[in-house]
Amino acid sequence: MSYVAIQGGAEAISASKSLYQKMIHGNFLAKDAQQAPLLFGLDRIMSEGALYSQQLGLKAIKSSGCDLLEAAFYLRAHRSTCQRVGRCSTITSYDIRTIRRISSASKEIPDGQMLGPSSDYILKLLTKKQSFSSKPTKCRATTGQQVASALDELRKQNKIMQPEVNEEEPFDITRSSPLPPYPRSSLMQMMARGETGSMLGFAYTTMRGYGDVHPTIGDLRIGMVAVVYPHPFTGNEVTVGEIRVTAVETVGSFKKDPIDGKLRLATGFGFCFGFNETKAIAMSILDLALTYPSFSIGGTGVATSAEMIIHHIDGIESMGFTNHFKLPHYVTFQADLHTFNTAGEHRDD
Amino acid sequence: MQITRDDLNDLLQEVAGEEVHQLADKVSQKAVIHILQNPTQQTLLAPVLDPVSNTTFYGGEVLVTSAVVQVNGTNGWAMVMDDNHKLALNMAILDGAWGAALFQEDITQLARQGAELQASNRQTEHNEVAATKVNFDLL
């Protein structure tokens, strides 16, 4: 493990903290003042519920008394009542209108690093009042341009592996259950709507005793991306609106590429609705662990099993199964008790 | 800025819903409106490009509300974000009116307002973000 000491950036850090405070107090991005203090909770349930709806998300949080697992359940349930009218145009990381973009792999990246609104530098002390300067800036960022990934240069140099995937159409786990060998798109879809805590837990196993994934964040960006859909009468694409998203590309270690035997870097991808860096990073780590199991000691770790991940990271399913134990199990328990008593009688014999 | 019919769906969502409603009301008084599809909640599946494999996967679904109308026999459509029946219907009427060459100047003016508001909001947002641009020095 090697970190590099850095200095500078004090003004940017101060602006980042100030912008974060503005964001969670409704003075940056949010059009709805109610939403701002609940922003990260709202984003979390929209991604875990797999339905992007800020209005219904807020309603779900209120209806559930801020139980976020339950709130995500409301959204997931609502999704199943709506007609699916089609697919929007494919969302790419390049198209994200970034409000935060960092890389821990390279200091110099295309279009530069922007700390954006972040709690990374904020002291987590409730007792101490923290003041943040909010000096207006003279700089101007570029607008509406595609921003290349910080890893694109390495891709151009053919230094990054591209796993072979033979899928004409992405698998849709909401329409049918995937079977092993699990299509990559089914795993990615499952992780995009996975529960943040479960994914973090599994990803953490790969860094501690059950794996050797210690990735570098190649490109992390949060921002807004347009939802584009064709106008039925003009036939042209129109913008329906914008959604908040998080996308992360991480770099693992290098490996022999099975295609030509050359050494290349392995990468993982994480994406989710809303601003949720922890989930997106965890997803990219799980992607690395699942795609390249050799990163785990002995080639087998908890998180290298697609079976393990695909069946255990859905918060709504796991919450439902766990909570179903509260339902009356009188008959099954009486049967167990009867067997137990009979076994006891036979033992006495 | 040249406004086209395809810009309306995006730009009219930027202006206050009441202004869209008032203009749609004006259209309704001058034209024959038939609602072909009441505002309906629907979802759009969101495919995401996976840069690792250069394939796509589904990131989730986006809730939208869409409506279809006829304005003097010309079809009009709108699809707005989230659960917003009134706005979807009013915007569909304006889309149909544009197609039927009715109130195009008023609609253009409203869309321009939306474009200006959008540009100004984005510029403010970009300026705020630009202040956080960083280039750490290695020690």
Coordinates of C-alpha atoms in Angstrom, one line a residue:
Chain A
M1 CA 0.0 0.0 0.0
S2 CA 1.5 3.3 -0.9
Y3 CA 0.0 6.7 -0.4
V4 CA 1.5 9.9 -1.7
A5 CA 1.6 12.9 0.6
I6 CA 0.1 16.0 -1.0
Q7 CA -0.4 19.6 -0.1
G8 CA -2.5 22.5 -1.2
G9 CA -6.1 22.6 -2.2
A10 CA -7.2 24.4 0.9
E11 CA -9.4 26.8 -1.0
A12 CA -11.0 24.0 -3.0
I13 CA -11.6 21.9 0.2
S14 CA -13.2 24.9 1.9
A15 CA -15.4 25.5 -1.2
S16 CA -16.3 21.8 -1.2
K17 CA -17.4 21.8 2.4
S18 CA -19.4 25.0 1.8
L19 CA -21.1 23.5 -1.3
Y20 CA -22.0 20.4 0.6
Q21 CA -23.7 22.4 3.3
K22 CA -25.5 24.4 0.7
M23 CA -26.7 21.2 -1.0
I24 CA -28.1 19.6 2.2
H25 CA -29.8 22.9 3.1
G26 CA -31.5 23.2 -0.3
N27 CA -29.4 26.0 -1.8
F28 CA -27.7 24.0 -4.4
L29 CA -29.3 21.6 -7.0
A30 CA -32.5 20.9 -5.1
K31 CA -35.6 22.5 -6.6
D32 CA -37.6 21.2 -3.6
A33 CA -36.7 22.5 -0.2
Q34 CA -38.2 19.4 1.5
Q35 CA -35.8 17.2 -0.4
A36 CA -32.5 18.7 0.6
P37 CA -32.1 17.4 4.1
L38 CA -33.2 14.0 3.0
L39 CA -31.2 14.0 -0.2
F40 CA -28.9 11.0 0.5
G41 CA -31.7 8.9 2.1
L42 CA -33.9 9.7 -0.9
D43 CA -31.1 8.8 -3.4
R44 CA -30.5 5.6 -1.5
I45 CA -34.1 4.3 -1.7
M46 CA -34.5 5.3 -5.3
S47 CA -31.5 3.2 -6.2
E48 CA -32.5 0.3 -3.9
G49 CA -36.1 0.5 -5.0
A50 CA -34.9 0.6 -8.6
L51 CA -37.4 3.5 -9.3
Y52 CA -36.2 7.0 -9.8
S53 CA -39.0 9.2 -8.4
Q54 CA -38.2 12.0 -6.1
Q55 CA -41.8 12.8 -5.3
L56 CA -42.8 9.2 -4.4
G57 CA -39.4 8.7 -2.7
L58 CA -40.1 11.5 -0.3
K59 CA -43.6 10.2 0.3
A60 CA -42.2 6.7 0.9
I61 CA -39.7 8.1 3.5
K62 CA -42.5 9.8 5.3
S63 CA -44.8 6.8 5.1
S64 CA -42.2 4.5 6.5
G65 CA -41.1 6.8 9.4
C66 CA -37.7 7.1 7.7
D67 CA -37.1 3.4 7.7
L68 CA -35.1 3.4 4.5
L69 CA -35.4 -0.4 3.8
E70 CA -39.2 -0.1 4.1
A71 CA -39.2 3.1 2.0
A72 CA -37.3 1.4 -0.8
F73 CA -39.9 -1.4 -0.5
Y74 CA -42.7 1.2 -1.2
L75 CA -40.9 2.3 -4.3
R76 CA -40.2 -1.2 -5.6
A77 CA -43.9 -2.1 -5.0
H78 CA -45.0 1.0 -6.8
R79 CA -42.8 0.2 -9.7
S80 CA -44.6 -3.0 -10.2
T81 CA -47.9 -1.2 -10.6
C82 CA -46.7 1.0 -13.4
Q83 CA -46.8 0.3 -17.1
R84 CA -43.3 0.1 -18.5
V85 CA -43.5 2.2 -21.7
G86 CA -40.0 1.5 -23.0
R87 CA -36.3 2.2 -22.7
C88 CA -34.7 5.6 -22.6
S89 CA -31.4 6.1 -24.5
T90 CA -28.4 4.5 -23.0
I91 CA -26.8 6.4 -20.1
T92 CA -23.1 6.8 -20.2
S93 CA -20.6 8.1 -17.7
Y94 CA -19.4 10.5 -20.3
D95 CA -22.7 12.3 -20.5
I96 CA -22.9 13.0 -16.8
R97 CA -23.0 16.8 -16.1
T98 CA -20.5 16.3 -13.2
I99 CA -20.7 18.2 -10.0
R100 CA -17.9 16.1 -8.5
R101 CA -15.2 14.2 -10.1
I102 CA -12.1 12.8 -8.6
S103 CA -9.4 10.2 -9.4
S104 CA -7.0 8.7 -6.9
A105 CA -5.1 7.1 -9.8
S106 CA -3.8 10.2 -11.5
K107 CA -3.4 13.8 -10.4
E108 CA -3.9 15.2 -13.9
I109 CA -7.1 13.9 -15.5
P110 CA -9.0 15.3 -18.5
D111 CA -11.0 18.3 -17.4
G112 CA -9.4 18.2 -14.0
Q113 CA -10.5 17.1 -10.6
M114 CA -13.4 18.7 -8.9
L115 CA -14.2 18.0 -5.2
G116 CA -17.7 19.2 -5.6
P117 CA -20.1 19.0 -2.7
S118 CA -18.5 16.4 -0.4
S119 CA -18.6 15.5 3.3
D120 CA -15.1 13.9 3.0
Y121 CA -13.4 16.8 4.6
I122 CA -16.0 17.6 7.3
L123 CA -15.2 16.8 10.9
K124 CA -17.9 14.4 12.1
L125 CA -18.4 16.2 15.5
L126 CA -21.8 17.2 16.5
T127 CA -20.7 19.3 19.3
K128 CA -18.5 21.6 17.4
K129 CA -19.9 24.4 15.2
Q130 CA -18.2 24.3 11.9
S131 CA -18.2 27.4 9.8
F132 CA -17.6 27.3 6.0
S133 CA -16.7 30.2 3.9
S134 CA -18.8 30.6 0.8
K135 CA -16.8 33.1 -1.2
P136 CA -18.1 33.5 -4.7
T137 CA -15.8 32.1 -7.3
K138 CA -14.4 33.8 -10.4
C139 CA -13.7 30.5 -12.2
R140 CA -16.1 29.1 -14.7
A141 CA -16.5 25.5 -15.5
T142 CA -17.2 24.2 -18.9
T143 CA -20.8 23.3 -19.6
G144 CA -22.6 20.6 -21.4
Q145 CA -19.5 18.8 -22.7
Q146 CA -18.7 15.1 -22.6
V147 CA -15.9 14.4 -20.2
A148 CA -13.6 11.4 -21.0
S149 CA -12.9 8.9 -18.3
A150 CA -9.6 9.2 -16.5
L151 CA -8.9 5.7 -17.7
D152 CA -9.5 6.3 -21.4
E153 CA -5.9 7.1 -22.1
L154 CA -4.9 3.7 -20.6
R155 CA -7.6 2.1 -22.7
K156 CA -6.3 3.7 -25.9
Q157 CA -2.8 2.3 -25.0
N158 CA -4.5 -1.1 -24.8
K159 CA -3.4 -1.5 -21.1
I160 CA -6.9 -2.3 -19.8
M161 CA -8.5 -5.7 -20.1
Q162 CA -12.0 -6.0 -21.6
P163 CA -13.7 -9.2 -20.5
E164 CA -15.5 -11.0 -23.3
V165 CA -19.2 -10.8 -22.9
N166 CA -21.6 -12.3 -25.4
E167 CA -24.9 -10.7 -24.7
E168 CA -27.0 -9.3 -27.6
E169 CA -29.4 -7.7 -25.2
P170 CA -29.0 -7.0 -21.5
F171 CA -30.7 -9.4 -19.1
D172 CA -33.6 -8.0 -17.2
I173 CA -33.9 -9.5 -13.7
T174 CA -37.3 -7.9 -13.2
R175 CA -38.8 -10.1 -15.9
S176 CA -37.1 -13.4 -15.3
S177 CA -34.7 -14.9 -12.7
P178 CA -31.2 -15.3 -14.0
L179 CA -29.7 -18.8 -13.9
P180 CA -26.0 -19.7 -13.6
P181 CA -23.7 -19.0 -15.4
Y182 CA -25.1 -15.6 -14.6
P183 CA -25.0 -13.1 -17.4
R184 CA -22.8 -10.1 -16.5
S185 CA -25.7 -7.7 -17.1
S186 CA -27.9 -9.6 -14.6
L187 CA -25.2 -9.2 -11.9
M188 CA -24.7 -5.5 -12.7
Q189 CA -28.5 -4.9 -12.6
M190 CA -28.8 -6.7 -9.3
M191 CA -25.9 -4.7 -7.9
A192 CA -27.3 -1.4 -9.2
R193 CA -30.3 -2.0 -7.1
G194 CA -28.6 -3.8 -4.2
E195 CA -28.8 -2.6 -0.6
T196 CA -25.9 -0.3 0.2
G197 CA -25.0 -1.9 3.5
S198 CA -25.0 -5.5 2.2
M199 CA -22.9 -4.5 -0.8
L200 CA -20.5 -2.6 1.5
G201 CA -20.2 -5.7 3.8
F202 CA -19.5 -8.1 0.9
A203 CA -17.0 -5.6 -0.7
Y204 CA -15.3 -5.2 2.6
T205 CA -14.6 -9.0 2.8
T206 CA -12.5 -8.7 -0.3
M207 CA -10.2 -6.2 1.3
R208 CA -9.9 -7.9 4.6
G209 CA -9.6 -11.7 5.3
Y210 CA -11.3 -13.1 2.2
G211 CA -9.7 -11.5 -0.8
D212 CA -7.0 -9.2 -2.1
V213 CA -8.9 -6.5 -3.9
H214 CA -7.3 -3.2 -3.0
P215 CA -8.5 -1.0 -5.9
T216 CA -7.6 2.5 -7.0
I217 CA -10.4 4.8 -7.8
G218 CA -9.7 5.5 -11.5
D219 CA -12.7 7.8 -12.1
L220 CA -15.5 8.7 -9.7
R221 CA -18.2 11.1 -10.8
I222 CA -21.5 12.3 -9.5
G223 CA -23.8 14.5 -11.3
M224 CA -26.9 14.8 -13.5
V225 CA -27.6 12.9 -16.6
A226 CA -30.4 13.4 -19.2
V227 CA -33.2 10.9 -19.7
V228 CA -33.8 10.9 -23.4
Y229 CA -36.8 9.3 -25.2
P230 CA -38.2 9.5 -28.7
H231 CA -41.1 11.8 -29.4
P232 CA -43.8 9.4 -30.8
F233 CA -45.0 11.9 -33.4
T234 CA -41.8 13.6 -34.6
G235 CA -39.7 10.5 -34.2
N236 CA -36.8 12.6 -32.8
E237 CA -35.2 12.2 -29.4
V238 CA -36.4 14.6 -26.7
T239 CA -35.2 15.2 -23.1
V240 CA -37.7 14.0 -20.5
G241 CA -35.7 15.3 -17.6
E242 CA -32.5 14.7 -15.6
I243 CA -31.6 12.2 -12.9
R244 CA -28.9 12.2 -10.3
V245 CA -26.4 9.4 -10.7
T246 CA -23.0 8.1 -9.4
A247 CA -20.5 6.2 -11.6
V248 CA -17.2 4.8 -10.5
E249 CA -14.4 2.9 -12.4
T250 CA -11.9 1.3 -10.2
V251 CA -8.6 -0.3 -11.2
G252 CA -7.6 -3.6 -9.7
S253 CA -4.3 -5.4 -10.2
F254 CA -2.8 -6.5 -13.5
K255 CA -3.4 -9.9 -14.9
K256 CA -2.7 -12.0 -17.9
D257 CA -5.3 -11.3 -20.5
P258 CA -6.8 -14.6 -21.6
I259 CA -7.2 -13.2 -25.1
D260 CA -3.5 -12.7 -26.0
G261 CA -1.6 -13.5 -22.8
K262 CA -0.4 -10.0 -22.3
L263 CA -0.4 -8.3 -18.9
R264 CA -3.2 -5.8 -18.6
L265 CA -5.0 -3.9 -15.8
A266 CA -8.3 -5.2 -14.5
T267 CA -11.1 -2.7 -13.9
G268 CA -14.5 -2.8 -12.2
F269 CA -17.5 -0.6 -12.7
G270 CA -20.1 0.7 -10.2
F271 CA -23.2 2.7 -11.0
C272 CA -26.4 3.7 -9.2
F273 CA -29.2 6.2 -9.2
G274 CA -28.7 9.1 -6.9
F275 CA -25.6 10.3 -5.1
N276 CA -24.2 7.3 -3.3
E277 CA -20.4 7.0 -3.6
T278 CA -20.1 4.2 -1.0
K279 CA -22.5 2.0 -2.9
A280 CA -21.0 2.7 -6.3
I281 CA -17.4 2.0 -5.1
A282 CA -18.6 -1.2 -3.3
M283 CA -20.2 -2.3 -6.6
S284 CA -17.1 -1.7 -8.6
I285 CA -15.1 -3.7 -6.0
L286 CA -17.6 -6.6 -6.2
D287 CA -17.4 -6.4 -10.0
L288 CA -13.6 -6.8 -9.7
A289 CA -14.0 -9.7 -7.3
L290 CA -16.6 -11.5 -9.4
T291 CA -14.9 -11.0 -12.8
Y292 CA -11.4 -11.8 -11.5
P293 CA -11.8 -14.3 -8.7
S294 CA -8.0 -14.9 -8.7
F295 CA -7.7 -11.6 -6.7
S296 CA -9.0 -13.6 -3.8
I297 CA -6.7 -15.8 -1.8
G298 CA -6.9 -19.3 -3.3
G299 CA -9.3 -18.0 -5.9
T300 CA -12.3 -18.3 -3.6
G301 CA -13.6 -15.6 -1.4
V302 CA -17.1 -14.8 -0.2
A303 CA -17.5 -12.1 -2.8
T304 CA -16.2 -14.1 -5.7
S305 CA -19.3 -16.2 -5.8
A306 CA -21.9 -14.8 -8.1
E307 CA -24.4 -17.1 -6.4
M308 CA -23.6 -15.5 -3.1
I309 CA -23.9 -11.9 -4.4
I310 CA -26.9 -12.2 -6.6
H311 CA -29.0 -13.9 -3.9
H312 CA -28.0 -11.9 -0.9
I313 CA -27.6 -8.2 -1.7
D314 CA -31.2 -7.3 -2.3
G315 CA -32.4 -5.4 0.8
I316 CA -36.1 -5.8 0.1
E317 CA -35.9 -9.5 -0.5
S318 CA -33.7 -10.2 2.5
M319 CA -35.7 -7.9 4.8
G320 CA -38.9 -9.7 3.6
F321 CA -37.5 -13.1 4.3
T322 CA -36.1 -12.1 7.7
N323 CA -39.3 -10.4 8.8
H324 CA -41.5 -13.2 7.6
F325 CA -40.4 -15.0 10.8
K326 CA -42.8 -12.7 12.7
L327 CA -45.7 -14.4 11.0
P328 CA -47.5 -17.2 12.9
H329 CA -45.6 -20.4 12.5
Y330 CA -47.8 -22.2 14.9
V331 CA -48.3 -25.4 12.9
T332 CA -44.6 -25.8 11.9
F333 CA -43.5 -25.0 15.5
Q334 CA -46.0 -27.5 16.9
A335 CA -44.7 -30.1 14.5
D336 CA -41.2 -29.4 15.6
L337 CA -42.2 -29.6 19.2
H338 CA -44.1 -32.8 18.6
T339 CA -40.9 -34.3 17.0
F340 CA -38.8 -33.1 19.9
N341 CA -41.2 -34.6 22.5
T342 CA -41.4 -37.9 20.6
A343 CA -37.6 -38.0 20.4
G344 CA -37.4 -37.4 24.1
E345 CA -39.9 -40.2 24.8
H346 CA -37.9 -42.6 22.6
R347 CA -34.7 -41.6 24.4
D348 CA -36.3 -42.5 27.7
D349 CA -37.2 -45.9 26.3
Chain B
M1 CA -32.0 30.5 -29.9
Q2 CA -34.0 28.5 -32.4
I3 CA -36.8 26.6 -30.6
T4 CA -38.1 23.4 -32.2
R5 CA -41.0 21.2 -31.3
D6 CA -38.5 18.7 -29.9
D7 CA -37.2 21.2 -27.4
L8 CA -40.6 21.8 -25.8
N9 CA -40.7 18.7 -23.6
D10 CA -37.5 19.7 -21.9
L11 CA -37.8 23.5 -21.7
L12 CA -41.4 23.8 -20.7
Q13 CA -40.6 21.8 -17.5
E14 CA -38.2 24.5 -16.5
V15 CA -40.9 27.3 -16.3
A16 CA -43.6 27.5 -13.6
G17 CA -46.3 25.0 -14.1
E18 CA -48.9 27.7 -13.7
E19 CA -47.6 29.5 -16.8
V20 CA -47.8 26.3 -18.8
H21 CA -51.3 25.8 -17.5
Q22 CA -52.4 29.3 -18.5
L23 CA -51.1 29.0 -22.1
A24 CA -52.7 25.5 -22.4
D25 CA -55.9 27.0 -21.2
K26 CA -55.7 29.7 -23.9
V27 CA -55.2 27.0 -26.5
S28 CA -58.1 25.0 -25.2
Q29 CA -60.4 28.0 -25.6
K30 CA -59.5 28.4 -29.3
A31 CA -59.1 24.8 -30.4
V32 CA -60.9 21.5 -30.2
I33 CA -59.0 19.2 -27.8
H34 CA -59.5 15.5 -27.5
I35 CA -57.6 13.6 -24.8
L36 CA -56.4 10.3 -26.4
Q37 CA -54.5 9.2 -23.4
N38 CA -55.1 10.6 -19.9
P39 CA -52.0 11.5 -18.0
T40 CA -50.6 8.1 -16.9
Q41 CA -47.7 7.1 -14.7
Q42 CA -45.3 4.9 -16.6
T43 CA -41.7 3.8 -16.3
L44 CA -38.7 4.0 -18.6
L45 CA -36.1 1.3 -18.2
A46 CA -32.6 2.9 -18.0
P47 CA -29.8 1.1 -19.8
V48 CA -26.3 2.0 -18.7
L49 CA -23.1 1.6 -20.6
D50 CA -20.7 -0.6 -18.7
P51 CA -17.2 0.7 -19.7
V52 CA -15.5 -2.5 -18.5
S53 CA -17.1 -4.8 -21.0
N54 CA -18.5 -2.2 -23.4
T55 CA -22.0 -3.7 -23.0
T56 CA -25.1 -2.4 -21.3
F57 CA -27.1 -3.3 -18.2
Y58 CA -30.2 -1.9 -16.7
G59 CA -29.6 0.6 -13.9
G60 CA -33.3 0.8 -12.8
E61 CA -36.5 2.5 -14.0
V62 CA -37.4 6.2 -14.1
L63 CA -41.0 7.2 -13.2
V64 CA -42.6 9.5 -15.8
T65 CA -46.1 10.8 -16.6
S66 CA -47.2 11.0 -20.2
A67 CA -50.3 12.2 -22.0
V68 CA -51.5 12.2 -25.6
V69 CA -54.0 14.7 -27.0
Q70 CA -55.4 15.9 -30.3
V71 CA -55.5 19.6 -31.0
N72 CA -57.6 20.4 -34.0
G73 CA -56.9 16.9 -35.2
T74 CA -53.1 17.1 -34.7
N75 CA -51.5 14.7 -32.2
G76 CA -49.7 16.2 -29.2
W77 CA -47.6 14.3 -26.6
A78 CA -45.6 15.1 -23.5
M79 CA -43.7 13.0 -21.0
V80 CA -42.6 14.6 -17.8
M81 CA -40.5 13.4 -14.9
D82 CA -42.2 11.9 -11.9
D83 CA -45.8 12.0 -11.0
N84 CA -47.2 15.1 -12.6
H85 CA -50.5 14.7 -14.3
K86 CA -51.5 18.3 -14.8
L87 CA -48.2 19.3 -16.3
A88 CA -48.1 16.3 -18.6
L89 CA -51.6 17.2 -20.0
N90 CA -50.9 20.9 -20.4
M91 CA -47.6 20.2 -22.1
A92 CA -49.2 17.7 -24.5
I93 CA -51.7 20.4 -25.4
L94 CA -48.9 22.8 -26.2
D95 CA -47.1 20.2 -28.2
G96 CA -50.2 19.5 -30.2
A97 CA -50.8 23.2 -30.6
W98 CA -47.3 23.6 -32.0
G99 CA -48.0 20.7 -34.4
A100 CA -51.2 22.4 -35.5
A101 CA -49.4 25.7 -35.9
L102 CA -51.4 27.4 -33.2
F103 CA -50.0 29.8 -30.6
Q104 CA -46.4 29.0 -31.8
E105 CA -45.1 32.4 -30.9
D106 CA -46.5 32.2 -27.3
I107 CA -45.2 28.7 -26.9
T108 CA -41.8 29.7 -28.3
Q109 CA -41.6 32.6 -25.9
L110 CA -42.4 30.3 -22.9
A111 CA -39.9 27.8 -24.1
R112 CA -37.3 30.6 -24.4
Q113 CA -38.0 31.6 -20.8
G114 CA -37.3 27.9 -19.9
A115 CA -34.1 27.9 -21.9
E116 CA -32.9 31.1 -20.2
L117 CA -33.8 29.8 -16.8
Q118 CA -32.1 26.5 -17.5
A119 CA -28.9 28.1 -18.8
S120 CA -28.7 30.5 -15.9
N121 CA -29.3 27.7 -13.3
R122 CA -26.6 25.6 -14.9
Q123 CA -24.1 28.4 -15.1
T124 CA -24.6 29.2 -11.4
E125 CA -24.2 25.5 -10.6
H126 CA -21.1 25.2 -12.7
N127 CA -19.6 28.3 -11.1
E128 CA -20.1 26.8 -7.7
V129 CA -18.6 23.6 -8.7
A130 CA -15.6 25.3 -10.4
A131 CA -14.6 26.7 -7.1
T132 CA -13.9 23.2 -5.9
K133 CA -11.5 22.4 -8.8
V134 CA -8.3 21.1 -7.2
N135 CA -4.8 20.3 -8.2
F136 CA -2.9 19.0 -5.2
D137 CA 0.8 19.4 -5.1
L138 CA 2.9 16.3 -4.4
L139 CA 5.2 16.6 -1.5

